[in-house]
PDB file of C-alpha atoms and ligand atoms in Angstrom:
ATOM      1  CA  MET A   1      39.529 -40.676 111.181  1.00  0.00           C
ATOM      2  CA  GLN A   2      37.602 -43.174 109.127  1.00  0.00           C
ATOM      3  CA  ARG A   3      37.172 -46.476 111.035  1.00  0.00           C
ATOM      4  CA  ARG A   4      38.455 -48.203 107.236  1.00  0.00           C
ATOM      5  CA  THR A   5      41.719 -46.017 107.613  1.00  0.00           C
ATOM      6  CA  VAL A   6      42.173 -46.750 110.969  1.00  0.00           C
ATOM      7  CA  LEU A   7      41.628 -50.730 110.258  1.00  0.00           C
ATOM      8  CA  LYS A   8      44.466 -49.616 107.399  1.00  0.00           C
ATOM      9  CA  SER A   9      46.212 -48.204 109.937  1.00  0.00           C
ATOM     10  CA  ALA A  10      46.536 -50.569 112.630  1.00  0.00           C
ATOM     11  CA  ALA A  11      47.291 -53.433 110.403  1.00  0.00           C
ATOM     12  CA  ALA A  12      50.140 -51.536 108.758  1.00  0.00           C
ATOM     13  CA  LEU A  13      51.466 -51.229 112.400  1.00  0.00           C
ATOM     14  CA  GLY A  14      50.659 -55.129 112.990  1.00  0.00           C
ATOM     15  CA  LEU A  15      48.354 -54.580 115.490  1.00  0.00           C
ATOM     16  CA  VAL A  16      45.757 -56.723 114.054  1.00  0.00           C
ATOM     17  CA  SER A  17      46.124 -59.674 115.206  1.00  0.00           C
ATOM     18  CA  GLY A  18      43.220 -63.352 115.334  1.00  0.00           C
ATOM     19  CA  LEU A  19      43.560 -62.966 111.548  1.00  0.00           C
ATOM     20  CA  GLY A  20      44.476 -67.468 111.968  1.00  0.00           C
ATOM     21  CA  LEU A  21      47.007 -66.539 110.126  1.00  0.00           C
ATOM     22  CA  SER A  22      50.407 -69.054 110.603  1.00  0.00           C
ATOM     23  CA  MET A  23      53.261 -66.855 109.486  1.00  0.00           C
ATOM     24  CA  PRO A  24      54.170 -63.461 111.348  1.00  0.00           C
ATOM     25  CA  LEU A  25      51.966 -60.385 109.209  1.00  0.00           C
ATOM     26  CA  PHE A  26      54.426 -58.643 108.058  1.00  0.00           C
ATOM     27  CA  ALA A  27      57.774 -61.621 107.612  1.00  0.00           C
ATOM     28  CA  ALA A  28      60.873 -59.781 105.698  1.00  0.00           C
ATOM     29  CA  ALA A  29      60.643 -60.360 102.026  1.00  0.00           C
ATOM     30  CA  LYS A  30      63.356 -62.492 101.136  1.00  0.00           C
ATOM     31  CA  ILE A  31      65.826 -61.329  99.446  1.00  0.00           C
ATOM     32  CA  LYS A  32      67.372 -63.170  96.473  1.00  0.00           C
ATOM     33  CA  PRO A  33      71.153 -61.514  95.373  1.00  0.00           C
ATOM     34  CA  ALA A  34      71.022 -60.663  92.149  1.00  0.00           C
ATOM     35  CA  ALA A  35      74.353 -61.857  89.549  1.00  0.00           C
ATOM     36  CA  ASN A  36      75.747 -57.812  90.697  1.00  0.00           C
ATOM     37  CA  ALA A  37      75.774 -58.782  94.184  1.00  0.00           C
ATOM     38  CA  ALA A  38      78.808 -59.371  96.072  1.00  0.00           C
ATOM     39  CA  LEU A  39      78.803 -61.856  99.461  1.00  0.00           C
ATOM     40  CA  ILE A  40      81.949 -60.013 101.919  1.00  0.00           C
ATOM     41  CA  VAL A  41      83.557 -63.297 104.854  1.00  0.00           C
ATOM     42  CA  VAL A  42      85.271 -60.141 106.982  1.00  0.00           C
ATOM     43  CA  ASP A  43      88.521 -61.758 108.646  1.00  0.00           C
ATOM     44  CA  VAL A  44      87.107 -65.525 109.493  1.00  0.00           C
ATOM     45  CA  GLN A  45      90.308 -66.164 110.361  1.00  0.00           C
ATOM     46  CA  ASN A  46      92.464 -68.381 113.626  1.00  0.00           C
ATOM     47  CA  CYS A  47      92.927 -65.198 115.918  1.00  0.00           C
ATOM     48  CA  PHE A  48      89.372 -64.174 116.423  1.00  0.00           C
ATOM     49  CA  VAL A  49      87.554 -67.573 117.071  1.00  0.00           C
ATOM     50  CA  GLU A  50      88.341 -69.384 120.478  1.00  0.00           C
ATOM     51  CA  GLY A  51      92.057 -70.096 120.718  1.00  0.00           C
ATOM     52  CA  GLY A  52      93.358 -67.917 118.355  1.00  0.00           C
ATOM     53  CA  THR A  53      95.343 -64.396 119.912  1.00  0.00           C
ATOM     54  CA  LEU A  54      91.645 -62.034 120.368  1.00  0.00           C
ATOM     55  CA  PRO A  55      89.358 -64.903 120.584  1.00  0.00           C
ATOM     56  CA  VAL A  56      85.894 -63.232 119.644  1.00  0.00           C
ATOM     57  CA  LYS A  57      82.706 -65.535 121.573  1.00  0.00           C
ATOM     58  CA  GLY A  58      80.952 -67.223 119.289  1.00  0.00           C
ATOM     59  CA  GLY A  59      83.419 -66.303 116.764  1.00  0.00           C
ATOM     60  CA  SER A  60      83.869 -70.263 115.594  1.00  0.00           C
ATOM     61  CA  GLU A  61      79.680 -70.402 115.530  1.00  0.00           C
ATOM     62  CA  VAL A  62      79.562 -68.026 111.767  1.00  0.00           C
ATOM     63  CA  VAL A  63      82.033 -70.859 110.015  1.00  0.00           C
ATOM     64  CA  PRO A  64      78.745 -72.921 109.126  1.00  0.00           C
ATOM     65  CA  VAL A  65      76.213 -70.248 108.235  1.00  0.00           C
ATOM     66  CA  ILE A  66      78.503 -68.655 106.203  1.00  0.00           C
ATOM     67  CA  ASN A  67      79.153 -72.161 104.385  1.00  0.00           C
ATOM     68  CA  GLN A  68      75.589 -72.408 103.146  1.00  0.00           C
ATOM     69  CA  LEU A  69      74.929 -68.709 102.372  1.00  0.00           C
ATOM     70  CA  ALA A  70      78.232 -68.680  99.973  1.00  0.00           C
ATOM     71  CA  SER A  71      75.764 -70.917  97.690  1.00  0.00           C
ATOM     72  CA  HIS A  72      73.416 -67.822  96.999  1.00  0.00           C
ATOM     73  CA  PHE A  73      76.223 -65.046  96.082  1.00  0.00           C
ATOM     74  CA  ASP A  74      77.794 -65.273  91.581  1.00  0.00           C
ATOM     75  CA  ASN A  75      81.012 -63.213  93.882  1.00  0.00           C
ATOM     76  CA  ILE A  76      82.728 -63.670  97.055  1.00  0.00           C
ATOM     77  CA  VAL A  77      85.451 -61.736  98.616  1.00  0.00           C
ATOM     78  CA  VAL A  78      86.960 -63.237 101.598  1.00  0.00           C
ATOM     79  CA  THR A  79      89.128 -60.790 103.938  1.00  0.00           C
ATOM     80  CA  GLN A  80      92.166 -60.363 106.329  1.00  0.00           C
ATOM     81  CA  ASP A  81      92.991 -59.137 109.017  1.00  0.00           C
ATOM     82  CA  TRP A  82      97.046 -59.264 108.305  1.00  0.00           C
ATOM     83  CA  HIS A  83      99.514 -56.710 110.778  1.00  0.00           C
ATOM     84  CA  THR A  84     103.448 -56.366 110.541  1.00  0.00           C
ATOM     85  CA  PRO A  85     104.903 -57.890 113.613  1.00  0.00           C
ATOM     86  CA  GLY A  86     105.368 -54.261 116.174  1.00  0.00           C
ATOM     87  CA  HIS A  87     102.089 -53.061 114.310  1.00  0.00           C
ATOM     88  CA  ALA A  88     100.813 -48.960 115.589  1.00  0.00           C
ATOM     89  CA  SER A  89      97.692 -51.300 116.839  1.00  0.00           C
ATOM     90  CA  PHE A  90      98.916 -54.046 119.962  1.00  0.00           C
ATOM     91  CA  ALA A  91      99.229 -52.750 123.474  1.00  0.00           C
ATOM     92  CA  SER A  92     102.485 -54.615 123.505  1.00  0.00           C
ATOM     93  CA  THR A  93     103.952 -51.803 120.736  1.00  0.00           C
ATOM     94  CA  HIS A  94     103.627 -48.609 123.982  1.00  0.00           C
ATOM     95  CA  GLY A  95     105.112 -49.435 126.725  1.00  0.00           C
ATOM     96  CA  GLY A  96     102.573 -48.947 129.721  1.00  0.00           C
ATOM     97  CA  LYS A  97      99.973 -49.992 128.011  1.00  0.00           C
ATOM     98  CA  LYS A  98      96.802 -52.706 128.240  1.00  0.00           C
ATOM     99  CA  PRO A  99      95.155 -54.217 126.002  1.00  0.00           C
ATOM    100  CA  PHE A 100      91.723 -52.986 125.315  1.00  0.00           C
ATOM    101  CA  GLU A 101      92.817 -49.357 127.417  1.00  0.00           C
ATOM    102  CA  THR A 102      93.239 -46.616 124.103  1.00  0.00           C
ATOM    103  CA  THR A 103      95.744 -44.176 122.432  1.00  0.00           C
ATOM    104  CA  LYS A 104      95.327 -41.594 120.216  1.00  0.00           C
ATOM    105  CA  LEU A 105      97.440 -41.806 116.385  1.00  0.00           C
ATOM    106  CA  LYS A 106      97.836 -39.885 114.497  1.00  0.00           C
ATOM    107  CA  TYR A 107      95.041 -40.480 112.824  1.00  0.00           C
ATOM    108  CA  GLY A 108      92.754 -41.040 115.665  1.00  0.00           C
ATOM    109  CA  ASP A 109      91.688 -42.819 118.254  1.00  0.00           C
ATOM    110  CA  GLN A 110      92.870 -46.604 118.581  1.00  0.00           C
ATOM    111  CA  VAL A 111      92.338 -48.812 120.770  1.00  0.00           C
ATOM    112  CA  LEU A 112      95.279 -51.586 121.256  1.00  0.00           C
ATOM    113  CA  TRP A 113      94.163 -55.041 120.714  1.00  0.00           C
ATOM    114  CA  PRO A 114      96.614 -58.033 122.267  1.00  0.00           C
ATOM    115  CA  ASP A 115      98.966 -59.175 119.591  1.00  0.00           C
ATOM    116  CA  HIS A 116      96.779 -60.810 116.556  1.00  0.00           C
ATOM    117  CA  CYS A 117      97.270 -61.935 113.422  1.00  0.00           C
ATOM    118  CA  VAL A 118     100.626 -61.587 112.204  1.00  0.00           C
ATOM    119  CA  GLN A 119     101.378 -62.417 108.555  1.00  0.00           C
ATOM    120  CA  GLY A 120     102.757 -65.504 108.087  1.00  0.00           C
ATOM    121  CA  SER A 121     101.478 -66.646 111.551  1.00  0.00           C
ATOM    122  CA  ASP A 122      98.605 -69.829 111.929  1.00  0.00           C
ATOM    123  CA  ASP A 123      97.185 -67.866 113.444  1.00  0.00           C
ATOM    124  CA  ALA A 124      96.309 -65.366 110.927  1.00  0.00           C
ATOM    125  CA  GLY A 125      95.215 -68.152 108.439  1.00  0.00           C
ATOM    126  CA  LEU A 126      91.344 -67.868 107.603  1.00  0.00           C
ATOM    127  CA  HIS A 127      89.586 -71.084 109.969  1.00  0.00           C
ATOM    128  CA  LYS A 128      90.222 -74.698 108.674  1.00  0.00           C
ATOM    129  CA  ASP A 129      86.023 -75.180 107.798  1.00  0.00           C
ATOM    130  CA  LEU A 130      85.501 -72.164 106.378  1.00  0.00           C
ATOM    131  CA  LYS A 131      85.280 -73.376 103.134  1.00  0.00           C
ATOM    132  CA  LEU A 132      84.560 -70.508 100.196  1.00  0.00           C
ATOM    133  CA  PRO A 133      85.873 -72.929  96.895  1.00  0.00           C
ATOM    134  CA  THR A 134      84.100 -69.970  94.595  1.00  0.00           C
ATOM    135  CA  ALA A 135      85.314 -66.876  96.449  1.00  0.00           C
ATOM    136  CA  GLN A 136      87.594 -64.871  93.709  1.00  0.00           C
ATOM    137  CA  LEU A 137      89.564 -62.747  96.071  1.00  0.00           C
ATOM    138  CA  ILE A 138      91.610 -62.589  99.591  1.00  0.00           C
ATOM    139  CA  ILE A 139      91.773 -58.905 100.407  1.00  0.00           C
ATOM    140  CA  ARG A 140      94.611 -58.221 103.322  1.00  0.00           C
ATOM    141  CA  LYS A 141      94.649 -55.683 105.233  1.00  0.00           C
ATOM    142  CA  GLY A 142      96.411 -53.659 108.415  1.00  0.00           C
ATOM    143  CA  PHE A 143      99.509 -54.479 106.567  1.00  0.00           C
ATOM    144  CA  HIS A 144     100.620 -50.748 107.656  1.00  0.00           C
ATOM    145  CA  LYS A 145     102.703 -51.022 110.365  1.00  0.00           C
ATOM    146  CA  ASP A 146     101.481 -47.040 111.485  1.00  0.00           C
ATOM    147  CA  MET A 147      97.790 -47.909 110.541  1.00  0.00           C
ATOM    148  CA  ASP A 148      94.893 -50.322 111.692  1.00  0.00           C
ATOM    149  CA  SER A 149      92.488 -51.969 108.698  1.00  0.00           C
ATOM    150  CA  TYR A 150      89.395 -52.705 110.796  1.00  0.00           C
ATOM    151  CA  SER A 151      87.937 -51.563 107.442  1.00  0.00           C
ATOM    152  CA  ALA A 152      88.165 -53.080 103.856  1.00  0.00           C
ATOM    153  CA  PHE A 153      87.930 -50.773 101.591  1.00  0.00           C
ATOM    154  CA  GLU A 154      90.182 -47.621 103.715  1.00  0.00           C
ATOM    155  CA  GLU A 155      92.657 -47.203 106.152  1.00  0.00           C
ATOM    156  CA  ALA A 156      92.140 -45.579 109.264  1.00  0.00           C
ATOM    157  CA  ASP A 157      93.565 -43.039 107.877  1.00  0.00           C
ATOM    158  CA  HIS A 158      89.731 -42.426 105.812  1.00  0.00           C
ATOM    159  CA  LYS A 159      92.232 -41.562 103.359  1.00  0.00           C
ATOM    160  CA  THR A 160      94.295 -44.551 102.050  1.00  0.00           C
ATOM    161  CA  ALA A 161      92.479 -47.271  99.668  1.00  0.00           C
ATOM    162  CA  THR A 162      93.093 -50.519  99.512  1.00  0.00           C
ATOM    163  CA  GLY A 163      91.359 -51.375  96.659  1.00  0.00           C
ATOM    164  CA  LEU A 164      87.823 -52.741  97.104  1.00  0.00           C
ATOM    165  CA  ALA A 165      85.618 -50.253  96.139  1.00  0.00           C
ATOM    166  CA  GLY A 166      88.077 -50.732  92.797  1.00  0.00           C
ATOM    167  CA  TYR A 167      88.003 -53.912  92.694  1.00  0.00           C
ATOM    168  CA  LEU A 168      84.175 -54.372  93.565  1.00  0.00           C
ATOM    169  CA  LYS A 169      83.432 -51.910  90.436  1.00  0.00           C
ATOM    170  CA  ALA A 170      85.519 -52.923  88.167  1.00  0.00           C
ATOM    171  CA  ARG A 171      82.802 -55.653  88.216  1.00  0.00           C
ATOM    172  CA  GLY A 172      79.604 -53.955  88.074  1.00  0.00           C
ATOM    173  CA  VAL A 173      78.970 -54.890  91.502  1.00  0.00           C
ATOM    174  CA  LYS A 174      76.266 -53.031  93.016  1.00  0.00           C
ATOM    175  CA  THR A 175      75.590 -54.345  97.052  1.00  0.00           C
ATOM    176  CA  VAL A 176      76.877 -56.243  99.113  1.00  0.00           C
ATOM    177  CA  PHE A 177      76.382 -59.190 101.904  1.00  0.00           C
ATOM    178  CA  VAL A 178      78.724 -58.404 104.892  1.00  0.00           C
ATOM    179  CA  THR A 179      79.430 -61.326 106.971  1.00  0.00           C
ATOM    180  CA  GLY A 180      82.293 -62.385 110.165  1.00  0.00           C
ATOM    181  CA  LEU A 181      84.142 -61.401 112.344  1.00  0.00           C
ATOM    182  CA  ALA A 182      83.948 -58.785 115.028  1.00  0.00           C
ATOM    183  CA  THR A 183      80.277 -56.858 114.081  1.00  0.00           C
ATOM    184  CA  ASP A 184      81.982 -54.272 116.756  1.00  0.00           C
ATOM    185  CA  PHE A 185      84.950 -53.425 114.440  1.00  0.00           C
ATOM    186  CA  CYS A 186      86.078 -55.149 111.243  1.00  0.00           C
ATOM    187  CA  VAL A 187      82.400 -55.978 109.980  1.00  0.00           C
ATOM    188  CA  ALA A 188      80.905 -52.133 110.928  1.00  0.00           C
ATOM    189  CA  TRP A 189      83.182 -50.614 109.237  1.00  0.00           C
ATOM    190  CA  THR A 190      83.466 -52.429 106.419  1.00  0.00           C
ATOM    191  CA  ALA A 191      79.821 -51.757 105.791  1.00  0.00           C
ATOM    192  CA  MET A 192      79.598 -48.523 106.388  1.00  0.00           C
ATOM    193  CA  ASP A 193      82.828 -47.755 103.756  1.00  0.00           C
ATOM    194  CA  ALA A 194      80.961 -50.062 101.448  1.00  0.00           C
ATOM    195  CA  ARG A 195      78.131 -46.818 102.268  1.00  0.00           C
ATOM    196  CA  LYS A 196      80.494 -44.564 101.353  1.00  0.00           C
ATOM    197  CA  ALA A 197      81.868 -46.289  98.217  1.00  0.00           C
ATOM    198  CA  GLY A 198      77.842 -45.846  97.212  1.00  0.00           C
ATOM    199  CA  PHE A 199      77.542 -49.324  97.844  1.00  0.00           C
ATOM    200  CA  GLU A 200      73.808 -50.858  98.719  1.00  0.00           C
ATOM    201  CA  VAL A 201      74.809 -52.172 101.760  1.00  0.00           C
ATOM    202  CA  TYR A 202      73.995 -55.358 103.848  1.00  0.00           C
ATOM    203  CA  VAL A 203      74.726 -57.040 107.248  1.00  0.00           C
ATOM    204  CA  ILE A 204      73.920 -60.648 108.479  1.00  0.00           C
ATOM    205  CA  GLU A 205      73.597 -60.464 111.654  1.00  0.00           C
ATOM    206  CA  ASP A 206      73.997 -63.868 112.886  1.00  0.00           C
ATOM    207  CA  ALA A 207      76.825 -64.781 110.008  1.00  0.00           C
ATOM    208  CA  THR A 208      78.113 -62.537 112.576  1.00  0.00           C
ATOM    209  CA  ARG A 209      79.668 -62.130 116.396  1.00  0.00           C
ATOM    210  CA  ALA A 210      80.914 -59.441 117.808  1.00  0.00           C
ATOM    211  CA  ILE A 211      83.383 -57.656 120.401  1.00  0.00           C
ATOM    212  CA  ASP A 212      81.052 -55.831 122.256  1.00  0.00           C
ATOM    213  CA  LEU A 213      83.979 -53.614 123.636  1.00  0.00           C
ATOM    214  CA  ASN A 214      82.208 -50.663 126.727  1.00  0.00           C
ATOM    215  CA  GLY A 215      78.399 -50.866 124.557  1.00  0.00           C
ATOM    216  CA  SER A 216      80.905 -50.985 121.223  1.00  0.00           C
ATOM    217  CA  LEU A 217      78.375 -53.777 119.398  1.00  0.00           C
ATOM    218  CA  ALA A 218      75.342 -51.456 120.499  1.00  0.00           C
ATOM    219  CA  ALA A 219      76.512 -48.440 118.598  1.00  0.00           C
ATOM    220  CA  ALA A 220      77.899 -49.948 116.061  1.00  0.00           C
ATOM    221  CA  TRP A 221      74.259 -51.201 114.773  1.00  0.00           C
ATOM    222  CA  LYS A 222      72.934 -47.790 115.838  1.00  0.00           C
ATOM    223  CA  GLN A 223      76.099 -45.896 113.479  1.00  0.00           C
ATOM    224  CA  MET A 224      75.356 -48.683 110.006  1.00  0.00           C
ATOM    225  CA  ALA A 225      71.334 -47.882 110.563  1.00  0.00           C
ATOM    226  CA  ALA A 226      72.109 -44.325 110.523  1.00  0.00           C
ATOM    227  CA  LYS A 227      74.218 -44.650 107.044  1.00  0.00           C
ATOM    228  CA  GLY A 228      71.650 -46.632 104.760  1.00  0.00           C
ATOM    229  CA  VAL A 229      73.371 -50.398 105.885  1.00  0.00           C
ATOM    230  CA  LYS A 230      70.143 -52.492 106.593  1.00  0.00           C
ATOM    231  CA  ARG A 231      70.515 -55.278 108.972  1.00  0.00           C
ATOM    232  CA  ILE A 232      69.309 -59.143 107.980  1.00  0.00           C
ATOM    233  CA  GLN A 233      69.520 -62.920 108.759  1.00  0.00           C
ATOM    234  CA  SER A 234      70.531 -65.498 106.748  1.00  0.00           C
ATOM    235  CA  THR A 235      67.063 -66.907 106.848  1.00  0.00           C
ATOM    236  CA  ASP A 236      66.044 -63.832 104.995  1.00  0.00           C
ATOM    237  CA  ILE A 237      68.946 -64.915 101.625  1.00  0.00           C
ATOM    238  CA  VAL A 238      66.936 -67.646  99.863  1.00  0.00           C
TER     239      VAL A 238
HETATM  240  C1  VGL B 301      89.099 -56.691 114.816  1.00  0.00           C
HETATM  241  C2  VGL B 301      90.138 -55.963 116.580  1.00  0.00           C
HETATM  242  C3  VGL B 301      91.731 -55.670 115.949  1.00  0.00           C
HETATM  243  C4  VGL B 301      87.524 -58.261 113.161  1.00  0.00           C
HETATM  244  C5  VGL B 301      90.688 -56.470 113.959  1.00  0.00           C
HETATM  245  O1  VGL B 301      88.474 -57.937 112.773  1.00  0.00           O
HETATM  246  O2  VGL B 301      86.927 -56.657 114.638  1.00  0.00           O
HETATM  247  N1  VGL B 301      89.386 -55.995 115.095  1.00  0.00           N
HETATM  248  N2  VGL B 301      91.551 -55.979 114.431  1.00  0.00           N
HETATM  249 ZN1   ZN B 302      93.168 -56.344 114.061  1.00  0.00          ZN
END
């Protein structure tokens, strides 16, 4: 290999230093969401923050990040986890089971959760500091008593649609940016199903927080990457 080629490949790997640059050599390109992009704000509800029934560590910290992101988007969709009392995803529904154990339901393995986000309860309400006056759609999910729905697109049988893909497509949306709670459950499943539905998909990492049950966070990032979900930070959005 010629010296020039070696230098070029070293630079491509970011190995050339001492150039006196004040910026990292390969800072990620900034992203300006186009008119056909949508921000999806997943489950930023009282149930998933401190004081709620299924608190995600640091959950409320996503609120100011999401409020700030909102000004960059023409299209915003909000989701709410919206379970019936006695929902199939609640440990209390299954005699002898405890929260965070798993069980088998008709559609496959189901993690059992504490009772959470029951329809119409204060616990299921959106976080009071979430300021999204321009949001156009609130989609509720997990309202079939016998079936969970982490994803905002498809319920846990991977067949029943929530209608979100049809809504976004009818409005000409091509790219979605996913934020909210929790990274390794509803955010990840929403992002992966968005890929499946044909959207370009970004997850804005610092606008999410995770439950991280038995390594679920690392597993979720791996699965998302394999499906072509791009991982960015809120500072990448301009
Ligand atoms: C979620 C567990 C149960 C979520 C919802 O929003 O990530 N996680 N229900
Ligand atoms: Zn739930």
